[in-house]
Structures are given as structure tokens and as C-alpha cells.
PDB file of C-alpha atoms in Angstrom:
ATOM      1  CA  MET B  29       0.096  -0.013  -0.041  1.00 44.00           C
ATOM      2  CA  THR B  30       1.364   3.360  -0.979  1.00 48.00           C
ATOM      3  CA  ASN B  31       1.601   5.934   1.805  1.00 52.00           C
ATOM      4  CA  ALA B  32      -1.373   8.248   2.043  1.00 53.00           C
ATOM      5  CA  THR B  33      -0.836  12.000   1.578  1.00 59.00           C
ATOM      6  CA  LEU B  34      -2.721  15.118   2.490  1.00 71.00           C
ATOM      7  CA  VAL B  35      -4.670  16.204  -0.635  1.00 74.00           C
ATOM      8  CA  THR B  36      -5.543  19.789  -0.987  1.00 79.00           C
ATOM      9  CA  GLU B  37      -6.654  19.815  -4.670  1.00 85.00           C
ATOM     10  CA  PHE B  38      -7.362  17.453  -7.583  1.00 88.00           C
ATOM     11  CA  ILE B  39      -6.461  17.838 -11.290  1.00 88.00           C
ATOM     12  CA  LEU B  40      -9.239  17.468 -13.765  1.00 89.00           C
ATOM     13  CA  MET B  41      -7.733  16.089 -17.025  1.00 84.00           C
ATOM     14  CA  GLY B  42     -10.782  16.834 -19.253  1.00 79.00           C
ATOM     15  CA  PHE B  43     -11.250  15.608 -22.829  1.00 83.00           C
ATOM     16  CA  SER B  44      -7.902  16.596 -24.474  1.00 80.00           C
ATOM     17  CA  GLU B  45      -4.396  17.952 -23.704  1.00 82.00           C
ATOM     18  CA  VAL B  46      -4.360  19.860 -27.113  1.00 85.00           C
ATOM     19  CA  ARG B  47      -5.071  23.460 -26.397  1.00 86.00           C
ATOM     20  CA  GLU B  48      -6.972  24.154 -29.616  1.00 88.00           C
ATOM     21  CA  LEU B  49      -9.375  21.177 -28.805  1.00 89.00           C
ATOM     22  CA  GLN B  50      -9.758  22.462 -25.294  1.00 89.00           C
ATOM     23  CA  ILE B  51     -11.018  25.829 -26.472  1.00 93.00           C
ATOM     24  CA  LEU B  52     -13.363  24.011 -28.914  1.00 93.00           C
ATOM     25  CA  HIS B  53     -14.788  21.783 -26.120  1.00 91.00           C
ATOM     26  CA  ALA B  54     -15.188  24.993 -23.841  1.00 92.00           C
ATOM     27  CA  VAL B  55     -17.153  26.797 -26.628  1.00 95.00           C
ATOM     28  CA  LEU B  56     -19.361  23.745 -27.375  1.00 94.00           C
ATOM     29  CA  PHE B  57     -20.079  23.251 -23.663  1.00 95.00           C
ATOM     30  CA  LEU B  58     -20.819  27.048 -23.320  1.00 95.00           C
ATOM     31  CA  LEU B  59     -23.383  26.845 -26.150  1.00 96.00           C
ATOM     32  CA  ILE B  60     -24.989  23.814 -24.609  1.00 95.00           C
ATOM     33  CA  TYR B  61     -25.099  25.366 -21.143  1.00 96.00           C
ATOM     34  CA  LEU B  62     -26.781  28.418 -22.629  1.00 95.00           C
ATOM     35  CA  VAL B  63     -29.428  26.403 -24.295  1.00 94.00           C
ATOM     36  CA  ALA B  64     -30.103  24.456 -21.014  1.00 94.00           C
ATOM     37  CA  LEU B  65     -30.082  27.575 -18.986  1.00 94.00           C
ATOM     38  CA  LEU B  66     -32.509  29.610 -21.255  1.00 92.00           C
ATOM     39  CA  GLY B  67     -34.830  26.582 -21.764  1.00 90.00           C
ATOM     40  CA  ASN B  68     -35.138  25.638 -18.180  1.00 93.00           C
ATOM     41  CA  LEU B  69     -35.533  29.278 -16.962  1.00 93.00           C
ATOM     42  CA  LEU B  70     -38.235  29.642 -19.599  1.00 90.00           C
ATOM     43  CA  ILE B  71     -40.209  26.593 -18.328  1.00 90.00           C
ATOM     44  CA  ILE B  72     -39.948  27.766 -14.793  1.00 92.00           C
ATOM     45  CA  ALA B  73     -41.095  31.282 -15.652  1.00 89.00           C
ATOM     46  CA  LEU B  74     -44.034  29.981 -17.782  1.00 88.00           C
ATOM     47  CA  THR B  75     -45.247  27.499 -15.113  1.00 89.00           C
ATOM     48  CA  LEU B  76     -45.036  30.147 -12.468  1.00 89.00           C
ATOM     49  CA  LEU B  77     -46.822  32.937 -14.623  1.00 85.00           C
ATOM     50  CA  ASP B  78     -49.460  31.164 -16.418  1.00 82.00           C
ATOM     51  CA  LYS B  79     -52.423  29.992 -14.235  1.00 84.00           C
ATOM     52  CA  GLU B  80     -53.475  27.400 -16.812  1.00 83.00           C
ATOM     53  CA  LEU B  81     -50.170  25.549 -16.218  1.00 84.00           C
ATOM     54  CA  HIS B  82     -50.911  25.261 -12.432  1.00 87.00           C
ATOM     55  CA  THR B  83     -51.569  21.512 -12.671  1.00 89.00           C
ATOM     56  CA  PRO B  84     -49.728  18.502 -11.200  1.00 91.00           C
ATOM     57  CA  MET B  85     -47.983  17.726 -14.554  1.00 89.00           C
ATOM     58  CA  TYR B  86     -46.452  21.207 -14.822  1.00 90.00           C
ATOM     59  CA  PHE B  87     -45.770  21.415 -11.059  1.00 93.00           C
ATOM     60  CA  PHE B  88     -43.396  18.400 -11.475  1.00 93.00           C
ATOM     61  CA  LEU B  89     -42.091  19.920 -14.670  1.00 91.00           C
ATOM     62  CA  LYS B  90     -41.140  23.259 -12.871  1.00 92.00           C
ATOM     63  CA  HIS B  91     -39.278  21.136 -10.294  1.00 93.00           C
ATOM     64  CA  LEU B  92     -37.633  19.192 -12.865  1.00 93.00           C
ATOM     65  CA  SER B  93     -36.528  22.321 -14.710  1.00 93.00           C
ATOM     66  CA  PHE B  94     -35.077  23.743 -11.422  1.00 95.00           C
ATOM     67  CA  LEU B  95     -33.328  20.445 -10.798  1.00 95.00           C
ATOM     68  CA  ASP B  96     -31.894  20.417 -14.238  1.00 94.00           C
ATOM     69  CA  LEU B  97     -30.723  24.065 -13.883  1.00 95.00           C
ATOM     70  CA  CYS B  98     -28.798  23.232 -10.696  1.00 95.00           C
ATOM     71  CA  TYR B  99     -27.545  19.833 -12.076  1.00 95.00           C
ATOM     72  CA  ILE B 100     -25.873  21.282 -15.204  1.00 95.00           C
ATOM     73  CA  SER B 101     -24.607  24.376 -13.278  1.00 95.00           C
ATOM     74  CA  VAL B 102     -22.651  22.169 -10.904  1.00 95.00           C
ATOM     75  CA  THR B 103     -20.123  20.821 -13.470  1.00 94.00           C
ATOM     76  CA  VAL B 104     -20.291  22.761 -16.675  1.00 94.00           C
ATOM     77  CA  PRO B 105     -19.542  26.294 -15.670  1.00 94.00           C
ATOM     78  CA  LYS B 106     -16.432  25.085 -13.681  1.00 93.00           C
ATOM     79  CA  PHE B 107     -15.126  23.082 -16.735  1.00 93.00           C
ATOM     80  CA  ILE B 108     -15.628  26.093 -18.989  1.00 93.00           C
ATOM     81  CA  SER B 109     -13.881  28.600 -16.638  1.00 93.00           C
ATOM     82  CA  ASN B 110     -10.983  26.242 -16.052  1.00 91.00           C
ATOM     83  CA  THR B 111     -10.514  25.537 -19.754  1.00 91.00           C
ATOM     84  CA  LEU B 112     -10.600  29.208 -20.762  1.00 91.00           C
ATOM     85  CA  ALA B 113      -8.141  30.133 -17.932  1.00 90.00           C
ATOM     86  CA  ASN B 114      -5.925  27.209 -18.932  1.00 89.00           C
ATOM     87  CA  ILE B 115      -6.039  25.667 -15.490  1.00 88.00           C
ATOM     88  CA  SER B 116      -7.219  22.214 -14.413  1.00 87.00           C
ATOM     89  CA  SER B 117      -7.372  22.271 -10.711  1.00 88.00           C
ATOM     90  CA  ILE B 118     -10.201  21.984  -8.264  1.00 91.00           C
ATOM     91  CA  SER B 119      -9.853  22.318  -4.527  1.00 91.00           C
ATOM     92  CA  PHE B 120     -10.581  19.432  -2.213  1.00 90.00           C
ATOM     93  CA  LEU B 121     -13.597  21.163  -0.904  1.00 92.00           C
ATOM     94  CA  GLY B 122     -14.784  22.067  -4.335  1.00 92.00           C
ATOM     95  CA  CYS B 123     -14.474  18.356  -5.301  1.00 92.00           C
ATOM     96  CA  ILE B 124     -16.432  17.195  -2.298  1.00 93.00           C
ATOM     97  CA  THR B 125     -19.137  19.876  -3.053  1.00 94.00           C
ATOM     98  CA  GLN B 126     -19.280  18.626  -6.759  1.00 95.00           C
ATOM     99  CA  VAL B 127     -19.637  15.012  -5.710  1.00 93.00           C
ATOM    100  CA  PHE B 128     -22.343  15.815  -3.099  1.00 95.00           C
ATOM    101  CA  LEU B 129     -24.444  17.964  -5.506  1.00 95.00           C
ATOM    102  CA  VAL B 130     -24.037  15.707  -8.638  1.00 94.00           C
ATOM    103  CA  VAL B 131     -25.259  12.548  -6.776  1.00 94.00           C
ATOM    104  CA  SER B 132     -27.944  14.528  -4.869  1.00 95.00           C
ATOM    105  CA  LEU B 133     -29.488  16.133  -7.951  1.00 95.00           C
ATOM    106  CA  ALA B 134     -29.174  13.010 -10.041  1.00 93.00           C
ATOM    107  CA  CYS B 135     -30.915  10.926  -7.425  1.00 93.00           C
ATOM    108  CA  ALA B 136     -33.503  13.564  -6.816  1.00 95.00           C
ATOM    109  CA  GLU B 137     -34.122  13.822 -10.599  1.00 92.00           C
ATOM    110  CA  LEU B 138     -34.635  10.065 -10.938  1.00 92.00           C
ATOM    111  CA  ALA B 139     -37.120  10.110  -8.077  1.00 93.00           C
ATOM    112  CA  LEU B 140     -38.928  13.025  -9.577  1.00 93.00           C
ATOM    113  CA  LEU B 141     -39.099  11.364 -12.987  1.00 91.00           C
ATOM    114  CA  THR B 142     -40.665   8.365 -11.285  1.00 92.00           C
ATOM    115  CA  GLY B 143     -43.304  10.705  -9.839  1.00 92.00           C
ATOM    116  CA  MET B 144     -43.939  12.243 -13.281  1.00 90.00           C
ATOM    117  CA  ALA B 145     -44.450   8.722 -14.769  1.00 90.00           C
ATOM    118  CA  TYR B 146     -46.989   7.841 -12.003  1.00 92.00           C
ATOM    119  CA  ASP B 147     -48.698  11.244 -12.778  1.00 92.00           C
ATOM    120  CA  ARG B 148     -49.105  10.405 -16.380  1.00 87.00           C
ATOM    121  CA  TYR B 149     -50.178   6.891 -15.471  1.00 91.00           C
ATOM    122  CA  VAL B 150     -53.066   8.270 -13.321  1.00 93.00           C
ATOM    123  CA  ALA B 151     -54.029  10.941 -15.820  1.00 89.00           C
ATOM    124  CA  ILE B 152     -54.240   8.326 -18.731  1.00 86.00           C
ATOM    125  CA  CYS B 153     -55.325   5.199 -17.050  1.00 89.00           C
ATOM    126  CA  HIS B 154     -57.737   6.703 -14.281  1.00 90.00           C
ATOM    127  CA  PRO B 155     -58.674  10.114 -15.581  1.00 89.00           C
ATOM    128  CA  LEU B 156     -61.806  10.220 -13.476  1.00 91.00           C
ATOM    129  CA  HIS B 157     -59.802   9.967 -10.198  1.00 91.00           C
ATOM    130  CA  TYR B 158     -56.934  12.232 -11.326  1.00 92.00           C
ATOM    131  CA  ALA B 159     -58.040  15.310  -9.413  1.00 90.00           C
ATOM    132  CA  VAL B 160     -58.496  13.443  -6.203  1.00 92.00           C
ATOM    133  CA  THR B 161     -55.344  11.319  -6.436  1.00 92.00           C
ATOM    134  CA  MET B 162     -52.975  13.929  -7.688  1.00 93.00           C
ATOM    135  CA  ASN B 163     -54.011  16.703  -5.329  1.00 92.00           C
ATOM    136  CA  ARG B 164     -51.758  19.506  -4.239  1.00 92.00           C
ATOM    137  CA  ARG B 165     -50.828  17.812  -0.970  1.00 93.00           C
ATOM    138  CA  THR B 166     -49.815  14.593  -2.760  1.00 94.00           C
ATOM    139  CA  CYS B 167     -47.718  16.595  -5.349  1.00 94.00           C
ATOM    140  CA  VAL B 168     -45.924  18.526  -2.608  1.00 95.00           C
ATOM    141  CA  LYS B 169     -45.117  15.309  -0.647  1.00 95.00           C
ATOM    142  CA  MET B 170     -43.742  13.512  -3.809  1.00 95.00           C
ATOM    143  CA  ALA B 171     -41.545  16.516  -4.836  1.00 94.00           C
ATOM    144  CA  ALA B 172     -40.289  16.842  -1.206  1.00 95.00           C
ATOM    145  CA  SER B 173     -39.571  13.168  -0.983  1.00 94.00           C
ATOM    146  CA  SER B 174     -37.498  13.372  -4.176  1.00 94.00           C
ATOM    147  CA  TRP B 175     -35.441  16.234  -2.845  1.00 95.00           C
ATOM    148  CA  LEU B 176     -35.000  14.511   0.494  1.00 95.00           C
ATOM    149  CA  SER B 177     -33.929  11.127  -1.072  1.00 93.00           C
ATOM    150  CA  GLY B 178     -31.507  12.933  -3.334  1.00 94.00           C
ATOM    151  CA  GLY B 179     -29.993  14.827  -0.387  1.00 94.00           C
ATOM    152  CA  LEU B 180     -29.454  11.713   1.685  1.00 94.00           C
ATOM    153  CA  SER B 181     -27.961   9.798  -1.231  1.00 93.00           C
ATOM    154  CA  GLY B 182     -25.531  12.654  -1.770  1.00 93.00           C
ATOM    155  CA  LEU B 183     -24.568  12.638   1.828  1.00 94.00           C
ATOM    156  CA  LEU B 184     -24.091   8.907   1.904  1.00 91.00           C
ATOM    157  CA  HIS B 185     -21.825   8.776  -1.140  1.00 90.00           C
ATOM    158  CA  THR B 186     -19.820  11.726  -0.204  1.00 91.00           C
ATOM    159  CA  ALA B 187     -19.103  10.533   3.259  1.00 89.00           C
ATOM    160  CA  THR B 188     -18.169   7.004   2.015  1.00 88.00           C
ATOM    161  CA  SER B 189     -16.008   8.319  -0.954  1.00 86.00           C
ATOM    162  CA  PHE B 190     -13.967  10.936   0.929  1.00 86.00           C
ATOM    163  CA  SER B 191     -13.351   8.940   4.056  1.00 83.00           C
ATOM    164  CA  LEU B 192     -10.807   6.856   2.114  1.00 78.00           C
ATOM    165  CA  PRO B 193      -7.112   7.909   2.178  1.00 78.00           C
ATOM    166  CA  PHE B 194      -5.595   9.321  -0.993  1.00 78.00           C
ATOM    167  CA  CYS B 195      -2.160   8.597  -2.602  1.00 73.00           C
ATOM    168  CA  GLU B 196       0.145  10.921  -4.272  1.00 63.00           C
ATOM    169  CA  SER B 197      -1.648  10.950  -7.670  1.00 71.00           C
ATOM    170  CA  THR B 198      -4.495  13.505  -7.858  1.00 81.00           C
ATOM    171  CA  ARG B 199      -5.345  13.331 -11.485  1.00 85.00           C
ATOM    172  CA  ILE B 200      -8.960  12.722 -12.225  1.00 86.00           C
ATOM    173  CA  HIS B 201      -9.486  11.544 -15.802  1.00 84.00           C
ATOM    174  CA  GLN B 202     -12.832  13.355 -16.092  1.00 86.00           C
ATOM    175  CA  PHE B 203     -14.121  16.898 -16.612  1.00 89.00           C
ATOM    176  CA  PHE B 204     -15.563  16.902 -13.026  1.00 91.00           C
ATOM    177  CA  CYS B 205     -15.118  14.988  -9.751  1.00 90.00           C
ATOM    178  CA  GLU B 206     -16.833  11.625 -10.486  1.00 88.00           C
ATOM    179  CA  ILE B 207     -16.929   8.988  -7.643  1.00 87.00           C
ATOM    180  CA  PRO B 208     -15.504   6.142  -9.767  1.00 85.00           C
ATOM    181  CA  GLN B 209     -12.402   8.179 -10.654  1.00 85.00           C
ATOM    182  CA  ILE B 210     -11.953   9.443  -7.177  1.00 86.00           C
ATOM    183  CA  LEU B 211     -11.997   5.915  -5.779  1.00 82.00           C
ATOM    184  CA  ARG B 212      -9.161   4.968  -8.327  1.00 82.00           C
ATOM    185  CA  LEU B 213      -7.014   7.432  -6.502  1.00 82.00           C
ATOM    186  CA  SER B 214      -7.439   5.951  -3.035  1.00 78.00           C
ATOM    187  CA  CYS B 215      -4.556   4.016  -1.385  1.00 75.00           C
ATOM    188  CA  SER B 216      -7.206   1.750   0.413  1.00 68.00           C
ATOM    189  CA  GLU B 217      -8.015  -1.577  -1.268  1.00 66.00           C
ATOM    190  CA  SER B 218     -11.271  -1.792   0.625  1.00 65.00           C
ATOM    191  CA  TYR B 219     -14.315   0.074  -0.828  1.00 66.00           C
ATOM    192  CA  SER B 220     -16.778  -1.753   1.224  1.00 72.00           C
ATOM    193  CA  ALA B 221     -18.509   1.409   2.523  1.00 69.00           C
ATOM    194  CA  GLU B 222     -18.921   2.946  -0.934  1.00 71.00           C
ATOM    195  CA  ILE B 223     -19.834  -0.464  -2.439  1.00 77.00           C
ATOM    196  CA  GLY B 224     -22.607  -0.589   0.163  1.00 81.00           C
ATOM    197  CA  ALA B 225     -23.670   2.845  -0.632  1.00 80.00           C
ATOM    198  CA  LEU B 226     -23.649   2.083  -4.384  1.00 82.00           C
ATOM    199  CA  ALA B 227     -25.700  -1.133  -3.671  1.00 84.00           C
ATOM    200  CA  ILE B 228     -28.291   0.966  -1.765  1.00 86.00           C
ATOM    201  CA  THR B 229     -28.536   3.609  -4.561  1.00 87.00           C
ATOM    202  CA  SER B 230     -28.559   0.970  -7.323  1.00 84.00           C
ATOM    203  CA  SER B 231     -31.379  -0.800  -5.730  1.00 87.00           C
ATOM    204  CA  LEU B 232     -33.477   2.234  -5.291  1.00 88.00           C
ATOM    205  CA  SER B 233     -32.735   3.318  -8.833  1.00 87.00           C
ATOM    206  CA  PHE B 234     -33.787  -0.101 -10.006  1.00 89.00           C
ATOM    207  CA  ILE B 235     -37.081   0.289  -8.021  1.00 91.00           C
ATOM    208  CA  CYS B 236     -37.686   3.706  -9.656  1.00 91.00           C
ATOM    209  CA  PHE B 237     -36.839   2.173 -13.061  1.00 88.00           C
ATOM    210  CA  LEU B 238     -39.276  -0.753 -12.384  1.00 91.00           C
ATOM    211  CA  SER B 239     -41.956   1.731 -11.235  1.00 92.00           C
ATOM    212  CA  ILE B 240     -41.509   3.770 -14.462  1.00 90.00           C
ATOM    213  CA  SER B 241     -41.570   0.755 -16.610  1.00 88.00           C
ATOM    214  CA  VAL B 242     -44.746  -0.600 -14.918  1.00 92.00           C
ATOM    215  CA  SER B 243     -46.456   2.875 -15.329  1.00 91.00           C
ATOM    216  CA  TYR B 244     -45.687   2.956 -18.981  1.00 88.00           C
ATOM    217  CA  ILE B 245     -46.780  -0.610 -19.703  1.00 88.00           C
ATOM    218  CA  HIS B 246     -50.179   0.348 -18.142  1.00 90.00           C
ATOM    219  CA  ILE B 247     -50.021   3.651 -20.081  1.00 87.00           C
ATOM    220  CA  PHE B 248     -49.395   2.166 -23.481  1.00 85.00           C
ATOM    221  CA  SER B 249     -51.994  -0.590 -22.977  1.00 87.00           C
ATOM    222  CA  THR B 250     -54.513   2.001 -22.296  1.00 85.00           C
ATOM    223  CA  VAL B 251     -53.453   4.324 -25.136  1.00 82.00           C
ATOM    224  CA  LEU B 252     -53.581   1.464 -27.660  1.00 81.00           C
ATOM    225  CA  LYS B 253     -57.285   0.980 -26.756  1.00 80.00           C
ATOM    226  CA  ILE B 254     -58.081   4.667 -27.721  1.00 74.00           C
ATOM    227  CA  PRO B 255     -60.235   4.517 -30.804  1.00 75.00           C
ATOM    228  CA  SER B 256     -59.103   7.969 -32.063  1.00 71.00           C
ATOM    229  CA  VAL B 257     -55.798   8.160 -33.949  1.00 71.00           C
ATOM    230  CA  VAL B 258     -55.408  11.666 -32.880  1.00 69.00           C
ATOM    231  CA  GLY B 259     -55.873  10.752 -29.196  1.00 66.00           C
ATOM    232  CA  ARG B 260     -53.368   7.936 -29.404  1.00 70.00           C
ATOM    233  CA  SER B 261     -50.881  10.168 -31.228  1.00 72.00           C
ATOM    234  CA  LYS B 262     -51.154  12.926 -28.501  1.00 68.00           C
ATOM    235  CA  ALA B 263     -50.752  10.432 -25.679  1.00 67.00           C
ATOM    236  CA  PHE B 264     -47.698   8.853 -27.307  1.00 71.00           C
ATOM    237  CA  SER B 265     -46.104  12.243 -28.032  1.00 69.00           C
ATOM    238  CA  THR B 266     -46.396  13.214 -24.406  1.00 67.00           C
ATOM    239  CA  CYS B 267     -45.054  10.059 -22.912  1.00 73.00           C
ATOM    240  CA  MET B 268     -42.389   8.900 -25.388  1.00 75.00           C
ATOM    241  CA  PRO B 269     -39.929  11.781 -24.981  1.00 73.00           C
ATOM    242  CA  HIS B 270     -40.129  11.292 -21.217  1.00 74.00           C
ATOM    243  CA  LEU B 271     -39.335   7.606 -21.464  1.00 80.00           C
ATOM    244  CA  ILE B 272     -36.347   8.205 -23.953  1.00 80.00           C
ATOM    245  CA  VAL B 273     -34.859  10.849 -21.576  1.00 79.00           C
ATOM    246  CA  VAL B 274     -35.206   8.377 -18.477  1.00 83.00           C
ATOM    247  CA  THR B 275     -33.601   5.558 -20.559  1.00 84.00           C
ATOM    248  CA  ILE B 276     -30.623   7.687 -21.685  1.00 84.00           C
ATOM    249  CA  PHE B 277     -30.170   9.079 -18.261  1.00 85.00           C
ATOM    250  CA  LEU B 278     -30.301   5.543 -16.416  1.00 85.00           C
ATOM    251  CA  HIS B 279     -28.328   3.761 -18.948  1.00 84.00           C
ATOM    252  CA  SER B 280     -25.319   6.198 -19.190  1.00 85.00           C
ATOM    253  CA  ALA B 281     -25.280   6.513 -15.278  1.00 85.00           C
ATOM    254  CA  ALA B 282     -25.223   2.812 -14.833  1.00 83.00           C
ATOM    255  CA  VAL B 283     -22.313   2.473 -17.358  1.00 81.00           C
ATOM    256  CA  ALA B 284     -20.353   5.219 -15.682  1.00 80.00           C
ATOM    257  CA  TYR B 285     -20.775   3.869 -12.027  1.00 80.00           C
ATOM    258  CA  LEU B 286     -21.091   0.087 -12.451  1.00 78.00           C
ATOM    259  CA  LYS B 287     -18.436  -0.836 -14.980  1.00 76.00           C
ATOM    260  CA  PRO B 288     -14.777  -1.324 -13.899  1.00 70.00           C
ATOM    261  CA  THR B 289     -12.723   1.887 -13.839  1.00 66.00           C
ATOM    262  CA  SER B 290      -9.657   1.961 -16.102  1.00 63.00           C
ATOM    263  CA  ALA B 291      -6.614   3.911 -15.449  1.00 59.00           C
ATOM    264  CA  CYS B 292      -7.184   6.117 -18.514  1.00 63.00           C
ATOM    265  CA  PRO B 293     -10.833   6.299 -19.562  1.00 64.00           C
ATOM    266  CA  SER B 294     -11.685   5.939 -23.146  1.00 69.00           C
ATOM    267  CA  PHE B 295     -13.754   8.459 -25.120  1.00 73.00           C
ATOM    268  CA  VAL B 296     -16.767   6.336 -24.680  1.00 76.00           C
ATOM    269  CA  ASP B 297     -16.364   6.604 -20.889  1.00 77.00           C
ATOM    270  CA  LEU B 298     -16.233  10.398 -20.994  1.00 81.00           C
ATOM    271  CA  LEU B 299     -19.158  10.418 -23.485  1.00 82.00           C
ATOM    272  CA  MET B 300     -21.312   8.457 -20.987  1.00 84.00           C
ATOM    273  CA  SER B 301     -20.562  10.972 -18.277  1.00 87.00           C
ATOM    274  CA  VAL B 302     -21.879  13.765 -20.708  1.00 89.00           C
ATOM    275  CA  PHE B 303     -24.895  11.661 -21.350  1.00 87.00           C
ATOM    276  CA  TYR B 304     -26.013  11.546 -17.701  1.00 89.00           C
ATOM    277  CA  THR B 305     -24.922  15.072 -16.552  1.00 91.00           C
ATOM    278  CA  VAL B 306     -25.219  17.395 -19.585  1.00 92.00           C
ATOM    279  CA  LEU B 307     -27.668  15.761 -22.002  1.00 90.00           C
ATOM    280  CA  PRO B 308     -30.788  15.429 -19.838  1.00 89.00           C
ATOM    281  CA  PRO B 309     -30.773  19.057 -18.561  1.00 91.00           C
ATOM    282  CA  THR B 310     -30.458  20.163 -22.188  1.00 91.00           C
ATOM    283  CA  LEU B 311     -32.905  17.851 -23.719  1.00 87.00           C
ATOM    284  CA  ASN B 312     -35.771  18.105 -21.105  1.00 86.00           C
ATOM    285  CA  PRO B 313     -36.705  21.790 -21.878  1.00 85.00           C
ATOM    286  CA  ILE B 314     -36.520  21.231 -25.656  1.00 83.00           C
ATOM    287  CA  ILE B 315     -38.718  18.130 -25.434  1.00 80.00           C
ATOM    288  CA  TYR B 316     -41.380  19.636 -22.889  1.00 75.00           C
ATOM    289  CA  SER B 317     -41.618  23.074 -24.550  1.00 70.00           C
ATOM    290  CA  LEU B 318     -41.254  22.551 -28.285  1.00 64.00           C
ATOM    291  CA  ARG B 319     -43.634  19.425 -28.393  1.00 65.00           C
ATOM    292  CA  ASN B 320     -46.165  20.682 -25.878  1.00 71.00           C
ATOM    293  CA  LYS B 321     -49.189  22.754 -27.077  1.00 74.00           C
ATOM    294  CA  ASP B 322     -49.897  24.109 -23.589  1.00 73.00           C
ATOM    295  CA  MET B 323     -46.361  25.367 -23.257  1.00 77.00           C
ATOM    296  CA  LYS B 324     -46.386  26.849 -26.842  1.00 75.00           C
ATOM    297  CA  SER B 325     -49.651  28.725 -26.008  1.00 78.00           C
ATOM    298  CA  ALA B 326     -48.244  29.979 -22.668  1.00 76.00           C
ATOM    299  CA  LEU B 327     -45.104  31.253 -24.458  1.00 76.00           C
ATOM    300  CA  ARG B 328     -47.171  33.039 -27.180  1.00 79.00           C
ATOM    301  CA  LYS B 329     -49.280  34.639 -24.335  1.00 79.00           C
ATOM    302  CA  LEU B 330     -46.007  35.769 -22.608  1.00 73.00           C
ATOM    303  CA  VAL B 331     -44.670  37.374 -25.784  1.00 75.00           C
ATOM    304  CA  LYS B 332     -47.941  38.949 -26.504  1.00 74.00           C
ATOM    305  CA  ASN B 333     -48.332  40.485 -23.104  1.00 71.00           C
ATOM    306  CA  HIS B 334     -44.774  41.538 -23.006  1.00 64.00           C
ATOM    307  CA  LEU B 335     -45.246  43.499 -26.245  1.00 68.00           C
ATOM    308  CA  ASN B 336     -48.562  44.976 -25.210  1.00 66.00           C
ATOM    309  CA  GLY B 337     -47.787  45.932 -21.648  1.00 57.00           C
ATOM    310  CA  PRO B 338     -47.934  44.391 -18.082  1.00 53.00           C
ATOM    311  CA  PHE B 339     -48.499  40.602 -17.776  1.00 47.00           C
ATOM    312  CA  GLU B 340     -52.123  39.619 -17.752  1.00 47.00           C
ATOM    313  CA  PHE B 341     -51.839  35.940 -17.089  1.00 45.00           C
TER     314      PHE B 341
END
């Protein structure tokens, strides 16, 4: 076992050591971040201002957008600023903060997506009971549970990961502090605490995935019974994007955390981390705003009222 050393900072290796490519990556991430930022802020504004969007579906969407806004802001701005300043370090405390927030927000998002799937299940399969089942009290409890479960998961993984001793190497082959890469730097050969934490999180994630799958099995079986082609198309267009985002998010996170960690990750490994940290917060507002008639109507109303004077939602 190599002697442990006091770590004050880590070195984030990023995607490339070529300066020109680093600048290109920074510009690309900046554009993606701006799209995610504007899209999620727009959804939050619309769901707050338009009274017609004060329904359970848009209540969850508002929380999802705020989650996504925080989620992408934890890693991307730091990567952009480091790259443009031509530095690659992150403080020990900064790394701890990144790990806690990334895990917390990712777990909270998965729990919230599970709640959104249940909301669609009740709306489509039991429409007559929807108002009673998905009342405001229930929605608030589901959202609060998502945030709480995410925070507890973040605390658990942060405590188990950073309780390990670190060796001389502090190079993280990633563009942010990711747990598998941090564990690779540890002098300890025993990861039982983190493996236990990962087992708990994986089990809860599997339960969420199973719940989402069951919800959509019922949803699709009900939708297929709808005689109207327009009705079936509307239901599928509402649910399919949600299911696609959930699948990308879970699959990429599972690959990043469950596969053996190599000393020098491949481009595919780096791409997987982008898929679960950057892609969902960017895609969600595009999917839910551009493909949603209520959101488009609210946006037109917002633009019209802005041009004509004070808001009249």
C-alpha cells in the first residue's frame, strides 16, 4: 500500500491535452449550457406565471427544470472557466461539493421522473380519479420526497468516498469530480463502505426504473385502446420523450458507475458522463416546450403580453 498523503486539490484532466481542442470543447459546452439555462428558466417562468399551467404535470415539470438548472450548473461552468483560464485544478472542498451535488441532484431527478411517470399513469389510465389522487398535498409530498432522497444519497456517497485515504496521484481523468475516478486515486484496497452505498442507490434506482416501466406498460396498453388516432398520437407524443430521456439518463449513469474503472478512460467513458450530466438538462426543456401545445400557448401569451404591456396571465 502506498503511503497516504494530504490532498488539497485535484487535477481534472478533461477531454484533451491539445489547447485548440480544449478551447473548442469549452465553446461547445458554453453553447450547450446557454441552451439548457434559457430553456429551463423559460419553463420555470411559464409554469409560475400562467395559471393554466398550475396543474400537477407542470408542477413536477417546474421542479424538474429547477433540478436540471442546478444539475448542469454544478459541473459545466467550472469546466468552461478552467478551460478558458488554462487551469485544471479543483480544490478538495470544491471536489467534495461537486460530488455531493451531482449525486444529490441526479438521485432527486430520478425520483422526480418516477413521480412524473405515476402522474401520467393516473391521468391516462384513471382520468376520473386524477383530481382526487394527484391533489396538491400529494404533489408536494412527492416533490419533497424526491429532494430529500437525493440529499440523503448525496451525503451517503460523499461520506463514504472521501473517508478513504488518497495517494500521491490526484489526477482525475474526467471533466468533473466523479466518484469512480476518485475511488481509483485511493490508497485503500477496501471500498466496502462505498460499495454498500452504491448497492443501496442502485437498488433504489432499480425500483424507480421498475416503477416507471410498470407505469408505461399500463399507459401504452390504455393508449392502444383509444379509438381516435389523434388521441393515441397525443398520448404517445407526451409520454415517449419522457421515456427516452429516462432511458438515456439511467443507462449512461449505470455504465459510468457500475463498469470497472480503467486507469485512462476511453472517449466512450467520457461520453457516458456527458450523457447523464449534460444531456438530460439540455434535452428536457426542448422536449417539454417545443412538443407541448400548452407550453407553446403560454409562450405566445407571454410574448404578446410583453409586447402589449404588463403581464395579464
